[in-house]
N, CA, C and O atoms as a GROMACS GRO file, in nm:
protein
  544
    1UNK      N    1   1.099   3.502  -0.189
    1UNK     CA    2   1.025   3.379  -0.197
    1UNK      C    3   1.053   3.309  -0.330
    1UNK      O    4   1.062   3.186  -0.335
    2UNK      N    5   1.066   3.384  -0.435
    2UNK     CA    6   1.094   3.325  -0.565
    2UNK      C    7   1.232   3.260  -0.567
    2UNK      O    8   1.251   3.157  -0.633
    3UNK      N    9   1.326   3.318  -0.495
    3UNK     CA   10   1.460   3.259  -0.493
    3UNK      C   11   1.461   3.126  -0.418
    3UNK      O   12   1.538   3.037  -0.452
    4UNK      N   13   1.374   3.111  -0.316
    4UNK     CA   14   1.363   2.983  -0.246
    4UNK      C   15   1.310   2.875  -0.339
    4UNK      O   16   1.359   2.762  -0.339
    5UNK      N   17   1.210   2.910  -0.418
    5UNK     CA   18   1.155   2.815  -0.513
    5UNK      C   19   1.257   2.783  -0.623
    5UNK      O   20   1.264   2.670  -0.671
    6UNK      N   21   1.334   2.882  -0.662
    6UNK     CA   22   1.435   2.861  -0.765
    6UNK      C   23   1.540   2.760  -0.718
    6UNK      O   24   1.587   2.678  -0.796
    7UNK      N   25   1.578   2.766  -0.591
    7UNK     CA   26   1.674   2.670  -0.537
    7UNK      C   27   1.619   2.527  -0.545
    7UNK      O   28   1.692   2.434  -0.581
    8UNK      N   29   1.493   2.510  -0.511
    8UNK     CA   30   1.431   2.378  -0.518
    8UNK      C   31   1.423   2.331  -0.662
    8UNK      O   32   1.450   2.215  -0.692
    9UNK      N   33   1.386   2.421  -0.752
    9UNK     CA   34   1.376   2.387  -0.893
    9UNK      C   35   1.512   2.347  -0.950
    9UNK      O   36   1.521   2.250  -1.025
   10UNK      N   37   1.616   2.420  -0.916
   10UNK     CA   38   1.751   2.386  -0.962
   10UNK      C   39   1.793   2.250  -0.907
   10UNK      O   40   1.854   2.170  -0.978
   11UNK      N   41   1.762   2.223  -0.781
   11UNK     CA   42   1.793   2.094  -0.720
   11UNK      C   43   1.725   1.980  -0.795
   11UNK      O   44   1.788   1.878  -0.822
   12UNK      N   45   1.596   1.996  -0.828
   12UNK     CA   46   1.523   1.894  -0.900
   12UNK      C   47   1.580   1.872  -1.040
   12UNK      O   48   1.593   1.758  -1.085
   13UNK      N   49   1.613   1.979  -1.108
   13UNK     CA   50   1.668   1.968  -1.243
   13UNK      C   51   1.803   1.897  -1.241
   13UNK      O   52   1.827   1.807  -1.321
   14UNK      N   53   1.890   1.936  -1.149
   14UNK     CA   54   2.022   1.873  -1.139
   14UNK      C   55   2.006   1.724  -1.104
   14UNK      O   56   2.077   1.640  -1.159
   15UNK      N   57   1.915   1.692  -1.015
   15UNK     CA   58   1.892   1.551  -0.979
   15UNK      C   59   1.843   1.470  -1.098
   15UNK      O   60   1.890   1.359  -1.120
   16UNK      N   61   1.749   1.525  -1.175
   16UNK     CA   62   1.699   1.454  -1.293
   16UNK      C   63   1.807   1.437  -1.398
   16UNK      O   64   1.817   1.331  -1.461
   17UNK      N   65   1.890   1.539  -1.418
   17UNK     CA   66   1.998   1.530  -1.516
   17UNK      C   67   2.099   1.423  -1.474
   17UNK      O   68   2.145   1.346  -1.558
   18UNK      N   69   2.133   1.416  -1.346
   18UNK     CA   70   2.227   1.314  -1.299
   18UNK      C   71   2.171   1.173  -1.317
   18UNK      O   72   2.245   1.081  -1.353
   19UNK      N   73   2.043   1.156  -1.293
   19UNK     CA   74   1.981   1.025  -1.313
   19UNK      C   75   1.985   0.988  -1.461
   19UNK      O   76   2.018   0.875  -1.496
   20UNK      N   77   1.951   1.082  -1.548
   20UNK     CA   78   1.954   1.054  -1.692
   20UNK      C   79   2.094   1.020  -1.741
   20UNK      O   80   2.112   0.928  -1.821
   21UNK      N   81   2.193   1.093  -1.693
   21UNK     CA   82   2.332   1.066  -1.733
   21UNK      C   83   2.374   0.926  -1.688
   21UNK      O   84   2.436   0.853  -1.765
   22UNK      N   85   2.342   0.889  -1.566
   22UNK     CA   86   2.382   0.756  -1.517
   22UNK      C   87   2.310   0.645  -1.593
   22UNK      O   88   2.371   0.541  -1.619
   23UNK      N   89   2.184   0.663  -1.629
   23UNK     CA   90   2.111   0.562  -1.706
   23UNK      C   91   2.170   0.549  -1.846
   23UNK      O   92   2.191   0.438  -1.895
   24UNK      N   93   2.197   0.662  -1.909
   24UNK     CA   94   2.254   0.658  -2.044
   24UNK      C   95   2.394   0.596  -2.044
   24UNK      O   96   2.426   0.517  -2.132
   25UNK      N   97   2.477   0.632  -1.947
   25UNK     CA   98   2.611   0.574  -1.940
   25UNK      C   99   2.605   0.423  -1.916
   25UNK      O  100   2.684   0.348  -1.973
   26UNK      N  101   2.514   0.379  -1.832
   26UNK     CA  102   2.506   0.235  -1.807
   26UNK      C  103   2.459   0.160  -1.930
   26UNK      O  104   2.503   0.048  -1.954
   27UNK      N  105   2.372   0.219  -2.009
   27UNK     CA  106   2.327   0.155  -2.133
   27UNK      C  107   2.437   0.151  -2.238
   27UNK      O  108   2.448   0.056  -2.315
   28UNK      N  109   2.520   0.254  -2.241
   28UNK     CA  110   2.627   0.260  -2.340
   28UNK      C  111   2.745   0.170  -2.305
   28UNK      O  112   2.807   0.112  -2.394
   29UNK      N  113   2.776   0.157  -2.178
   29UNK     CA  114   2.900   0.090  -2.138
   29UNK      C  115   2.885  -0.058  -2.101
   29UNK      O  116   2.985  -0.129  -2.094
   30UNK      N  117   2.763  -0.106  -2.078
   30UNK     CA  118   2.753  -0.245  -2.032
   30UNK      C  119   2.760  -0.343  -2.150
   30UNK      O  120   2.727  -0.310  -2.264
   31UNK      N  121   2.803  -0.466  -2.117
   31UNK     CA  122   2.815  -0.573  -2.215
   31UNK      C  123   2.681  -0.645  -2.226
   31UNK      O  124   2.620  -0.680  -2.125
   32UNK      N  125   2.634  -0.667  -2.346
   32UNK     CA  126   2.508  -0.740  -2.366
   32UNK      C  127   2.539  -0.886  -2.399
   32UNK      O  128   2.584  -0.918  -2.508
   33UNK      N  129   2.514  -0.973  -2.301
   33UNK     CA  130   2.534  -1.116  -2.321
   33UNK      C  131   2.404  -1.186  -2.279
   33UNK      O  132   2.387  -1.219  -2.161
   34UNK      N  133   2.312  -1.208  -2.374
   34UNK     CA  134   2.186  -1.273  -2.336
   34UNK      C  135   2.206  -1.422  -2.311
   34UNK      O  136   2.258  -1.493  -2.397
   35UNK      N  137   2.165  -1.468  -2.196
   35UNK     CA  138   2.169  -1.610  -2.162
   35UNK      C  139   2.037  -1.648  -2.095
   35UNK      O  140   1.966  -1.562  -2.042
   36UNK      N  141   2.007  -1.777  -2.098
   36UNK     CA  142   1.884  -1.824  -2.034
   36UNK      C  143   1.890  -1.811  -1.882
   36UNK      O  144   1.787  -1.800  -1.816
   37UNK      N  145   2.010  -1.813  -1.828
   37UNK     CA  146   2.025  -1.803  -1.683
   37UNK      C  147   1.982  -1.669  -1.627
   37UNK      O  148   1.952  -1.659  -1.508
   38UNK      N  149   1.978  -1.567  -1.709
   38UNK     CA  150   1.936  -1.436  -1.661
   38UNK      C  151   1.786  -1.428  -1.636
   38UNK      O  152   1.738  -1.338  -1.567
   39UNK      N  153   1.711  -1.522  -1.692
   39UNK     CA  154   1.566  -1.520  -1.675
   39UNK      C  155   1.519  -1.613  -1.564
   39UNK      O  156   1.398  -1.626  -1.542
   40UNK      N  157   1.611  -1.676  -1.495
   40UNK     CA  158   1.578  -1.765  -1.385
   40UNK      C  159   1.586  -1.686  -1.254
   40UNK      O  160   1.682  -1.612  -1.234
   41UNK      N  161   1.486  -1.700  -1.165
   41UNK     CA  162   1.492  -1.627  -1.039
   41UNK      C  163   1.608  -1.676  -0.952
   41UNK      O  164   1.637  -1.796  -0.946
   42UNK      N  165   1.673  -1.584  -0.887
   42UNK     CA  166   1.787  -1.616  -0.801
   42UNK      C  167   1.739  -1.635  -0.659
   42UNK      O  168   1.676  -1.546  -0.602
   43UNK      N  169   1.767  -1.751  -0.601
   43UNK     CA  170   1.726  -1.780  -0.464
   43UNK      C  171   1.847  -1.819  -0.382
   43UNK      O  172   1.866  -1.937  -0.352
   44UNK      N  173   1.928  -1.724  -0.346
   44UNK     CA  174   2.043  -1.743  -0.257
   44UNK      C  175   2.139  -1.850  -0.308
   44UNK      O  176   2.198  -1.922  -0.227
   45UNK      N  177   2.155  -1.862  -0.436
   45UNK     CA  178   2.249  -1.958  -0.491
   45UNK      C  179   2.194  -2.098  -0.504
   45UNK      O  180   2.262  -2.185  -0.557
   46UNK      N  181   2.072  -2.122  -0.457
   46UNK     CA  182   2.010  -2.254  -0.466
   46UNK      C  183   1.925  -2.261  -0.593
   46UNK      O  184   1.871  -2.160  -0.639
   47UNK      N  185   1.916  -2.381  -0.648
   47UNK     CA  186   1.828  -2.401  -0.763
   47UNK      C  187   1.683  -2.388  -0.720
   47UNK      O  188   1.646  -2.430  -0.610
   48UNK      N  189   1.602  -2.330  -0.807
   48UNK     CA  190   1.460  -2.314  -0.777
   48UNK      C  191   1.390  -2.449  -0.779
   48UNK      O  192   1.417  -2.534  -0.863
   49UNK      N  193   1.299  -2.465  -0.684
   49UNK     CA  194   1.220  -2.588  -0.676
   49UNK      C  195   1.075  -2.549  -0.696
   49UNK      O  196   1.021  -2.467  -0.622
   50UNK      N  197   1.011  -2.608  -0.796
   50UNK     CA  198   0.871  -2.579  -0.821
   50UNK      C  199   0.852  -2.447  -0.892
   50UNK      O  200   0.946  -2.389  -0.946
   51UNK      N  201   0.727  -2.401  -0.890
   51UNK     CA  202   0.693  -2.276  -0.957
   51UNK      C  203   0.727  -2.159  -0.866
   51UNK      O  204   0.689  -2.158  -0.748
   52UNK      N  205   0.796  -2.062  -0.918
   52UNK     CA  206   0.836  -1.949  -0.835
   52UNK      C  207   0.728  -1.841  -0.828
   52UNK      O  208   0.736  -1.750  -0.746
   53UNK      N  209   0.630  -1.851  -0.914
   53UNK     CA  210   0.520  -1.754  -0.910
   53UNK      C  211   0.409  -1.811  -0.822
   53UNK      O  212   0.349  -1.914  -0.853
   54UNK      N  213   0.383  -1.741  -0.713
   54UNK     CA  214   0.279  -1.785  -0.621
   54UNK      C  215   0.167  -1.682  -0.620
   54UNK      O  216   0.189  -1.564  -0.650
   55UNK      N  217   0.049  -1.727  -0.586
   55UNK     CA  218  -0.064  -1.634  -0.573
   55UNK      C  219  -0.053  -1.564  -0.439
   55UNK      O  220  -0.048  -1.627  -0.334
   56UNK      N  221  -0.049  -1.432  -0.443
   56UNK     CA  222  -0.038  -1.352  -0.322
   56UNK      C  223  -0.178  -1.327  -0.268
   56UNK      O  224  -0.264  -1.279  -0.341
   57UNK      N  225  -0.199  -1.358  -0.144
   57UNK     CA  226  -0.330  -1.341  -0.083
   57UNK      C  227  -0.364  -1.193  -0.072
   57UNK      O  228  -0.284  -1.115  -0.021
   58UNK      N  229  -0.480  -1.154  -0.118
   58UNK     CA  230  -0.519  -1.013  -0.117
   58UNK      C  231  -0.548  -0.959   0.022
   58UNK      O  232  -0.559  -0.838   0.040
   59UNK      N  233  -0.561  -1.046   0.121
   59UNK     CA  234  -0.584  -0.996   0.258
   59UNK      C  235  -0.466  -0.912   0.304
   59UNK      O  236  -0.485  -0.813   0.375
   60UNK      N  237  -0.345  -0.950   0.263
   60UNK     CA  238  -0.229  -0.871   0.300
   60UNK      C  239  -0.237  -0.731   0.240
   60UNK      O  240  -0.201  -0.633   0.305
   61UNK      N  241  -0.284  -0.722   0.116
   61UNK     CA  242  -0.296  -0.593   0.048
   61UNK      C  243  -0.396  -0.503   0.118
   61UNK      O  244  -0.370  -0.385   0.137
   62UNK      N  245  -0.511  -0.557   0.156
   62UNK     CA  246  -0.615  -0.477   0.222
   62UNK      C  247  -0.565  -0.426   0.357
   62UNK      O  248  -0.582  -0.308   0.389
   63UNK      N  249  -0.503  -0.514   0.434
   63UNK     CA  250  -0.451  -0.474   0.565
   63UNK      C  251  -0.343  -0.368   0.549
   63UNK      O  252  -0.341  -0.269   0.623
   64UNK      N  253  -0.254  -0.386   0.452
   64UNK     CA  254  -0.147  -0.288   0.430
   64UNK      C  255  -0.204  -0.155   0.385
   64UNK      O  256  -0.154  -0.050   0.425
   65UNK      N  257  -0.306  -0.157   0.302
   65UNK     CA  258  -0.366  -0.033   0.254
   65UNK      C  259  -0.435   0.043   0.367
   65UNK      O  260  -0.422   0.165   0.377
   66UNK      N  261  -0.507  -0.028   0.452
   66UNK     CA  262  -0.572   0.036   0.567
   66UNK      C  263  -0.466   0.092   0.662
   66UNK      O  264  -0.482   0.202   0.714
   67UNK      N  265  -0.359   0.016   0.684
   67UNK     CA  266  -0.251   0.065   0.769
   67UNK      C  267  -0.189   0.192   0.712
   67UNK      O  268  -0.163   0.288   0.784
   68UNK      N  269  -0.166   0.193   0.582
   68UNK     CA  270  -0.105   0.308   0.518
   68UNK      C  271  -0.194   0.432   0.528
   68UNK      O  272  -0.144   0.542   0.553
   69UNK      N  273  -0.323   0.414   0.511
   69UNK     CA  274  -0.416   0.527   0.521
   69UNK      C  275  -0.412   0.586   0.661
   69UNK      O  276  -0.406   0.708   0.677
   70UNK      N  277  -0.416   0.502   0.763
   70UNK     CA  278  -0.417   0.554   0.899
   70UNK      C  279  -0.278   0.601   0.943
   70UNK      O  280  -0.268   0.684   1.033
   71UNK      N  281  -0.175   0.551   0.882
   71UNK     CA  282  -0.041   0.602   0.908
   71UNK      C  283  -0.027   0.745   0.855
   71UNK      O  284   0.031   0.831   0.922
   72UNK      N  285  -0.081   0.770   0.737
   72UNK     CA  286  -0.080   0.906   0.683
   72UNK      C  287  -0.166   0.998   0.769
   72UNK      O  288  -0.133   1.115   0.788
   73UNK      N  289  -0.276   0.945   0.820
   73UNK     CA  290  -0.361   1.025   0.908
   73UNK      C  291  -0.284   1.069   1.032
   73UNK      O  292  -0.292   1.185   1.073
   74UNK      N  293  -0.210   0.978   1.091
   74UNK     CA  294  -0.131   1.014   1.210
   74UNK      C  295  -0.024   1.117   1.174
   74UNK      O  296   0.003   1.208   1.252
   75UNK      N  297   0.037   1.101   1.056
   75UNK     CA  298   0.139   1.196   1.013
   75UNK      C  299   0.078   1.336   0.994
   75UNK      O  300   0.149   1.435   1.011
   76UNK      N  301  -0.049   1.344   0.960
   76UNK     CA  302  -0.114   1.474   0.946
   76UNK      C  303  -0.168   1.527   1.079
   76UNK      O  304  -0.177   1.648   1.098
   77UNK      N  305  -0.203   1.436   1.169
   77UNK     CA  306  -0.260   1.480   1.297
   77UNK      C  307  -0.155   1.536   1.393
   77UNK      O  308  -0.185   1.628   1.469
   78UNK      N  309  -0.034   1.484   1.390
   78UNK     CA  310   0.068   1.532   1.484
   78UNK      C  311   0.102   1.680   1.465
   78UNK      O  312   0.099   1.754   1.563
   79UNK      N  313   0.134   1.726   1.345
   79UNK     CA  314   0.163   1.869   1.332
   79UNK      C  315   0.040   1.955   1.358
   79UNK      O  316   0.051   2.065   1.413
   80UNK      N  317  -0.076   1.906   1.319
   80UNK     CA  318  -0.198   1.981   1.344
   80UNK      C  319  -0.223   1.993   1.495
   80UNK      O  320  -0.266   2.098   1.543
   81UNK      N  321  -0.194   1.886   1.570
   81UNK     CA  322  -0.215   1.889   1.714
   81UNK      C  323  -0.124   1.988   1.786
   81UNK      O  324  -0.159   2.038   1.893
   82UNK      N  325  -0.009   2.016   1.727
   82UNK     CA  326   0.083   2.113   1.789
   82UNK      C  327   0.031   2.256   1.780
   82UNK      O  328   0.056   2.337   1.869
   83UNK      N  329  -0.040   2.287   1.673
   83UNK     CA  330  -0.078   2.428   1.652
   83UNK      C  331  -0.229   2.450   1.636
   83UNK      O  332  -0.270   2.555   1.586
   84UNK      N  333  -0.311   2.354   1.676
   84UNK     CA  334  -0.454   2.370   1.650
   84UNK      C  335  -0.517   2.484   1.729
   84UNK      O  336  -0.621   2.536   1.688
   85UNK      N  337  -0.457   2.524   1.841
   85UNK     CA  338  -0.512   2.636   1.917
   85UNK      C  339  -0.497   2.767   1.842
   85UNK      O  340  -0.583   2.854   1.851
   86UNK      N  341  -0.389   2.782   1.768
   86UNK     CA  342  -0.369   2.904   1.690
   86UNK      C  343  -0.454   2.906   1.562
   86UNK      O  344  -0.483   3.013   1.509
   87UNK      N  345  -0.493   2.788   1.514
   87UNK     CA  346  -0.566   2.782   1.388
   87UNK      C  347  -0.713   2.820   1.401
   87UNK      O  348  -0.772   2.871   1.305
   88UNK      N  349  -0.771   2.797   1.514
   88UNK     CA  350  -0.910   2.836   1.535
   88UNK      C  351  -1.008   2.721   1.515
   88UNK      O  352  -0.970   2.606   1.495
   89UNK      N  353  -1.135   2.757   1.522
   89UNK     CA  354  -1.243   2.660   1.518
   89UNK      C  355  -1.258   2.596   1.381
   89UNK      O  356  -1.290   2.477   1.371
   90UNK      N  357  -1.236   2.672   1.275
   90UNK     CA  358  -1.252   2.618   1.140
   90UNK      C  359  -1.154   2.503   1.113
   90UNK      O  360  -1.193   2.402   1.054
   91UNK      N  361  -1.031   2.516   1.156
   91UNK     CA  362  -0.933   2.410   1.137
   91UNK      C  363  -0.971   2.286   1.219
   91UNK      O  364  -0.950   2.173   1.175
   92UNK      N  365  -1.028   2.308   1.338
   92UNK     CA  366  -1.072   2.196   1.420
   92UNK      C  367  -1.185   2.120   1.352
   92UNK      O  368  -1.186   1.997   1.353
   93UNK      N  369  -1.279   2.193   1.294
   93UNK     CA  370  -1.392   2.130   1.224
   93UNK      C  371  -1.342   2.056   1.099
   93UNK      O  372  -1.391   1.947   1.068
   94UNK      N  373  -1.247   2.114   1.028
   94UNK     CA  374  -1.191   2.047   0.911
   94UNK      C  375  -1.124   1.915   0.949
   94UNK      O  376  -1.138   1.815   0.879
   95UNK      N  377  -1.050   1.915   1.059
   95UNK     CA  378  -0.984   1.793   1.102
   95UNK      C  379  -1.085   1.690   1.150
   95UNK      O  380  -1.066   1.570   1.129
   96UNK      N  381  -1.193   1.734   1.214
   96UNK     CA  382  -1.298   1.640   1.254
   96UNK      C  383  -1.363   1.576   1.132
   96UNK      O  384  -1.392   1.456   1.133
   97UNK      N  385  -1.384   1.654   1.027
   97UNK     CA  386  -1.441   1.599   0.903
   97UNK      C  387  -1.344   1.499   0.841
   97UNK      O  388  -1.385   1.394   0.793
   98UNK      N  389  -1.216   1.532   0.841
   98UNK     CA  390  -1.114   1.443   0.787
   98UNK      C  391  -1.112   1.309   0.861
   98UNK      O  392  -1.109   1.203   0.799
   99UNK      N  393  -1.115   1.316   0.993
   99UNK     CA  394  -1.114   1.193   1.074
   99UNK      C  395  -1.245   1.117   1.056
   99UNK      O  396  -1.245   0.994   1.054
  100UNK      N  397  -1.356   1.189   1.044
  100UNK     CA  398  -1.485   1.122   1.025
  100UNK      C  399  -1.489   1.047   0.892
  100UNK      O  400  -1.542   0.936   0.886
  101UNK      N  401  -1.434   1.106   0.786
  101UNK     CA  402  -1.429   1.038   0.657
  101UNK      C  403  -1.346   0.910   0.667
  101UNK      O  404  -1.384   0.806   0.613
  102UNK      N  405  -1.234   0.917   0.737
  102UNK     CA  406  -1.152   0.797   0.754
  102UNK      C  407  -1.223   0.692   0.838
  102UNK      O  408  -1.212   0.572   0.810
  103UNK      N  409  -1.296   0.734   0.939
  103UNK     CA  410  -1.370   0.638   1.021
  103UNK      C  411  -1.484   0.574   0.944
  103UNK      O  412  -1.514   0.456   0.965
  104UNK      N  413  -1.548   0.648   0.855
  104UNK     CA  414  -1.652   0.590   0.769
  104UNK      C  415  -1.590   0.484   0.678
  104UNK      O  416  -1.648   0.378   0.658
  105UNK      N  417  -1.473   0.514   0.624
  105UNK     CA  418  -1.403   0.415   0.541
  105UNK      C  419  -1.364   0.291   0.620
  105UNK      O  420  -1.377   0.180   0.571
  106UNK      N  421  -1.318   0.310   0.743
  106UNK     CA  422  -1.284   0.197   0.829
  106UNK      C  423  -1.407   0.114   0.860
  106UNK      O  424  -1.401  -0.009   0.859
  107UNK      N  425  -1.519   0.180   0.889
  107UNK     CA  426  -1.644   0.108   0.917
  107UNK      C  427  -1.689   0.029   0.795
  107UNK      O  428  -1.740  -0.082   0.808
  108UNK      N  429  -1.670   0.085   0.676
  108UNK     CA  430  -1.707   0.015   0.552
  108UNK      C  431  -1.622  -0.111   0.534
  108UNK      O  432  -1.675  -0.218   0.505
  109UNK      N  433  -1.491  -0.098   0.552
  109UNK     CA  434  -1.401  -0.213   0.535
  109UNK      C  435  -1.430  -0.318   0.642
  109UNK      O  436  -1.430  -0.438   0.614
  110UNK      N  437  -1.455  -0.272   0.763
  110UNK     CA  438  -1.484  -0.364   0.872
  110UNK      C  439  -1.618  -0.434   0.850
  110UNK      O  440  -1.628  -0.555   0.870
  111UNK      N  441  -1.720  -0.357   0.809
  111UNK     CA  442  -1.852  -0.415   0.785
  111UNK      C  443  -1.851  -0.512   0.668
  111UNK      O  444  -1.927  -0.609   0.667
  112UNK      N  445  -1.767  -0.488   0.571
  112UNK     CA  446  -1.753  -0.578   0.457
  112UNK      C  447  -1.683  -0.708   0.496
  112UNK      O  448  -1.691  -0.807   0.424
  113UNK      N  449  -1.614  -0.706   0.609
  113UNK     CA  450  -1.546  -0.825   0.659
  113UNK      C  451  -1.405  -0.840   0.608
  113UNK      O  452  -1.346  -0.948   0.621
  114UNK      N  453  -1.349  -0.735   0.550
  114UNK     CA  454  -1.214  -0.745   0.495
  114UNK      C  455  -1.104  -0.740   0.601
  114UNK      O  456  -0.989  -0.770   0.571
  115UNK      N  457  -1.137  -0.703   0.723
  115UNK     CA  458  -1.036  -0.701   0.828
  115UNK      C  459  -1.031  -0.832   0.906
  115UNK      O  460  -0.944  -0.850   0.991
  116UNK      N  461  -1.124  -0.922   0.879
  116UNK     CA  462  -1.122  -1.052   0.944
  116UNK      C  463  -1.022  -1.141   0.872
  116UNK      O  464  -1.023  -1.149   0.749
  117UNK      N  465  -0.938  -1.205   0.946
  117UNK     CA  466  -0.831  -1.283   0.885
  117UNK      C  467  -0.885  -1.411   0.822
  117UNK      O  468  -0.841  -1.450   0.714
  118UNK      N  469  -0.978  -1.476   0.889
  118UNK     CA  470  -1.038  -1.599   0.835
  118UNK      C  471  -1.181  -1.566   0.798
  118UNK      O  472  -1.265  -1.542   0.884
  119UNK      N  473  -1.209  -1.566   0.668
  119UNK     CA  474  -1.343  -1.534   0.620
  119UNK      C  475  -1.419  -1.663   0.589
  119UNK      O  476  -1.361  -1.762   0.544
  120UNK      N  477  -1.549  -1.660   0.615
  120UNK     CA  478  -1.634  -1.771   0.576
  120UNK      C  479  -1.711  -1.728   0.453
  120UNK      O  480  -1.771  -1.620   0.450
  121UNK      N  481  -1.710  -1.811   0.352
  121UNK     CA  482  -1.780  -1.782   0.228
  121UNK      C  483  -1.903  -1.870   0.219
  121UNK      O  484  -1.894  -1.992   0.231
  122UNK      N  485  -2.017  -1.807   0.197
  122UNK     CA  486  -2.140  -1.884   0.183
  122UNK      C  487  -2.194  -1.928   0.317
  122UNK      O  488  -2.138  -1.896   0.422
  123UNK      N  489  -2.306  -2.001   0.312
  123UNK     CA  490  -2.371  -2.047   0.433
  123UNK      C  491  -2.330  -2.191   0.461
  123UNK      O  492  -2.335  -2.276   0.372
  124UNK      N  493  -2.290  -2.218   0.582
  124UNK     CA  494  -2.255  -2.354   0.623
  124UNK      C  495  -2.380  -2.415   0.687
  124UNK      O  496  -2.429  -2.366   0.788
  125UNK      N  497  -2.429  -2.520   0.627
  125UNK     CA  498  -2.552  -2.581   0.676
  125UNK      C  499  -2.524  -2.665   0.800
  125UNK      O  500  -2.419  -2.729   0.814
  126UNK      N  501  -2.620  -2.662   0.888
  126UNK     CA  502  -2.612  -2.742   1.008
  126UNK      C  503  -2.638  -2.888   0.973
  126UNK      O  504  -2.720  -2.915   0.885
  127UNK      N  505  -2.571  -2.981   1.037
  127UNK     CA  506  -2.583  -3.123   1.005
  127UNK      C  507  -2.724  -3.172   1.030
  127UNK      O  508  -2.773  -3.257   0.956
  128UNK      N  509  -2.790  -3.122   1.134
  128UNK     CA  510  -2.926  -3.168   1.165
  128UNK      C  511  -3.024  -3.118   1.059
  128UNK      O  512  -3.121  -3.188   1.029
  129UNK      N  513  -3.002  -2.999   1.002
  129UNK     CA  514  -3.090  -2.949   0.897
  129UNK      C  515  -3.080  -3.035   0.773
  129UNK      O  516  -3.182  -3.062   0.709
  130UNK      N  517  -2.962  -3.079   0.738
  130UNK     CA  518  -2.945  -3.161   0.618
  130UNK      C  519  -3.005  -3.301   0.639
  130UNK      O  520  -3.058  -3.359   0.545
  131UNK      N  521  -2.998  -3.354   0.761
  131UNK     CA  522  -3.056  -3.485   0.788
  131UNK      C  523  -3.208  -3.480   0.783
  131UNK      O  524  -3.271  -3.574   0.736
  132UNK      N  525  -3.270  -3.369   0.832
  132UNK     CA  526  -3.414  -3.355   0.830
  132UNK      C  527  -3.467  -3.349   0.688
  132UNK      O  528  -3.572  -3.407   0.658
  133UNK      N  529  -3.397  -3.280   0.601
  133UNK     CA  530  -3.445  -3.268   0.463
  133UNK      C  531  -3.427  -3.397   0.386
  133UNK      O  532  -3.502  -3.422   0.291
  134UNK      N  533  -3.332  -3.480   0.421
  134UNK     CA  534  -3.309  -3.606   0.350
  134UNK      C  535  -3.415  -3.710   0.388
  134UNK      O  536  -3.448  -3.795   0.306
  135UNK      N  537  -3.467  -3.704   0.510
  135UNK     CA  538  -3.563  -3.804   0.556
  135UNK      C  539  -3.698  -3.788   0.489
  135UNK      O  540  -3.770  -3.886   0.474
  136UNK      N  541  -3.734  -3.667   0.448
  136UNK     CA  542  -3.866  -3.646   0.390
  136UNK      C  543  -3.874  -3.674   0.244
  136UNK      O  544  -3.980  -3.660   0.184
   0.00000   0.00000   0.00000
């Protein structure tokens, strides 16, 4: 068993050494020519129009994060589903707790309204309510 771990450790060390060598060689051998053009974003050979920094909507981040969490859940459920009969009742209860925790998180995000694509902020007053208050 120790020899199996040693093979993995040697592989990791060799990989890290190769990365370090390539980074050091690229720093030593490349030409340093600072120009203003290097700080301009490249857009398929076209000149940039307007500001290239845009505000990224956080709804995409929330949706991607929820997707990633449930994607990892599926990746853990498939191997467990293959052998859960051999694992016994304790493993089944552990997986139920795992899924329940994820469902509580999903209910929280859903209840908070972060999964709705178009959110309404604040209270929208009815036109008849505003007319009634203006008359008095």
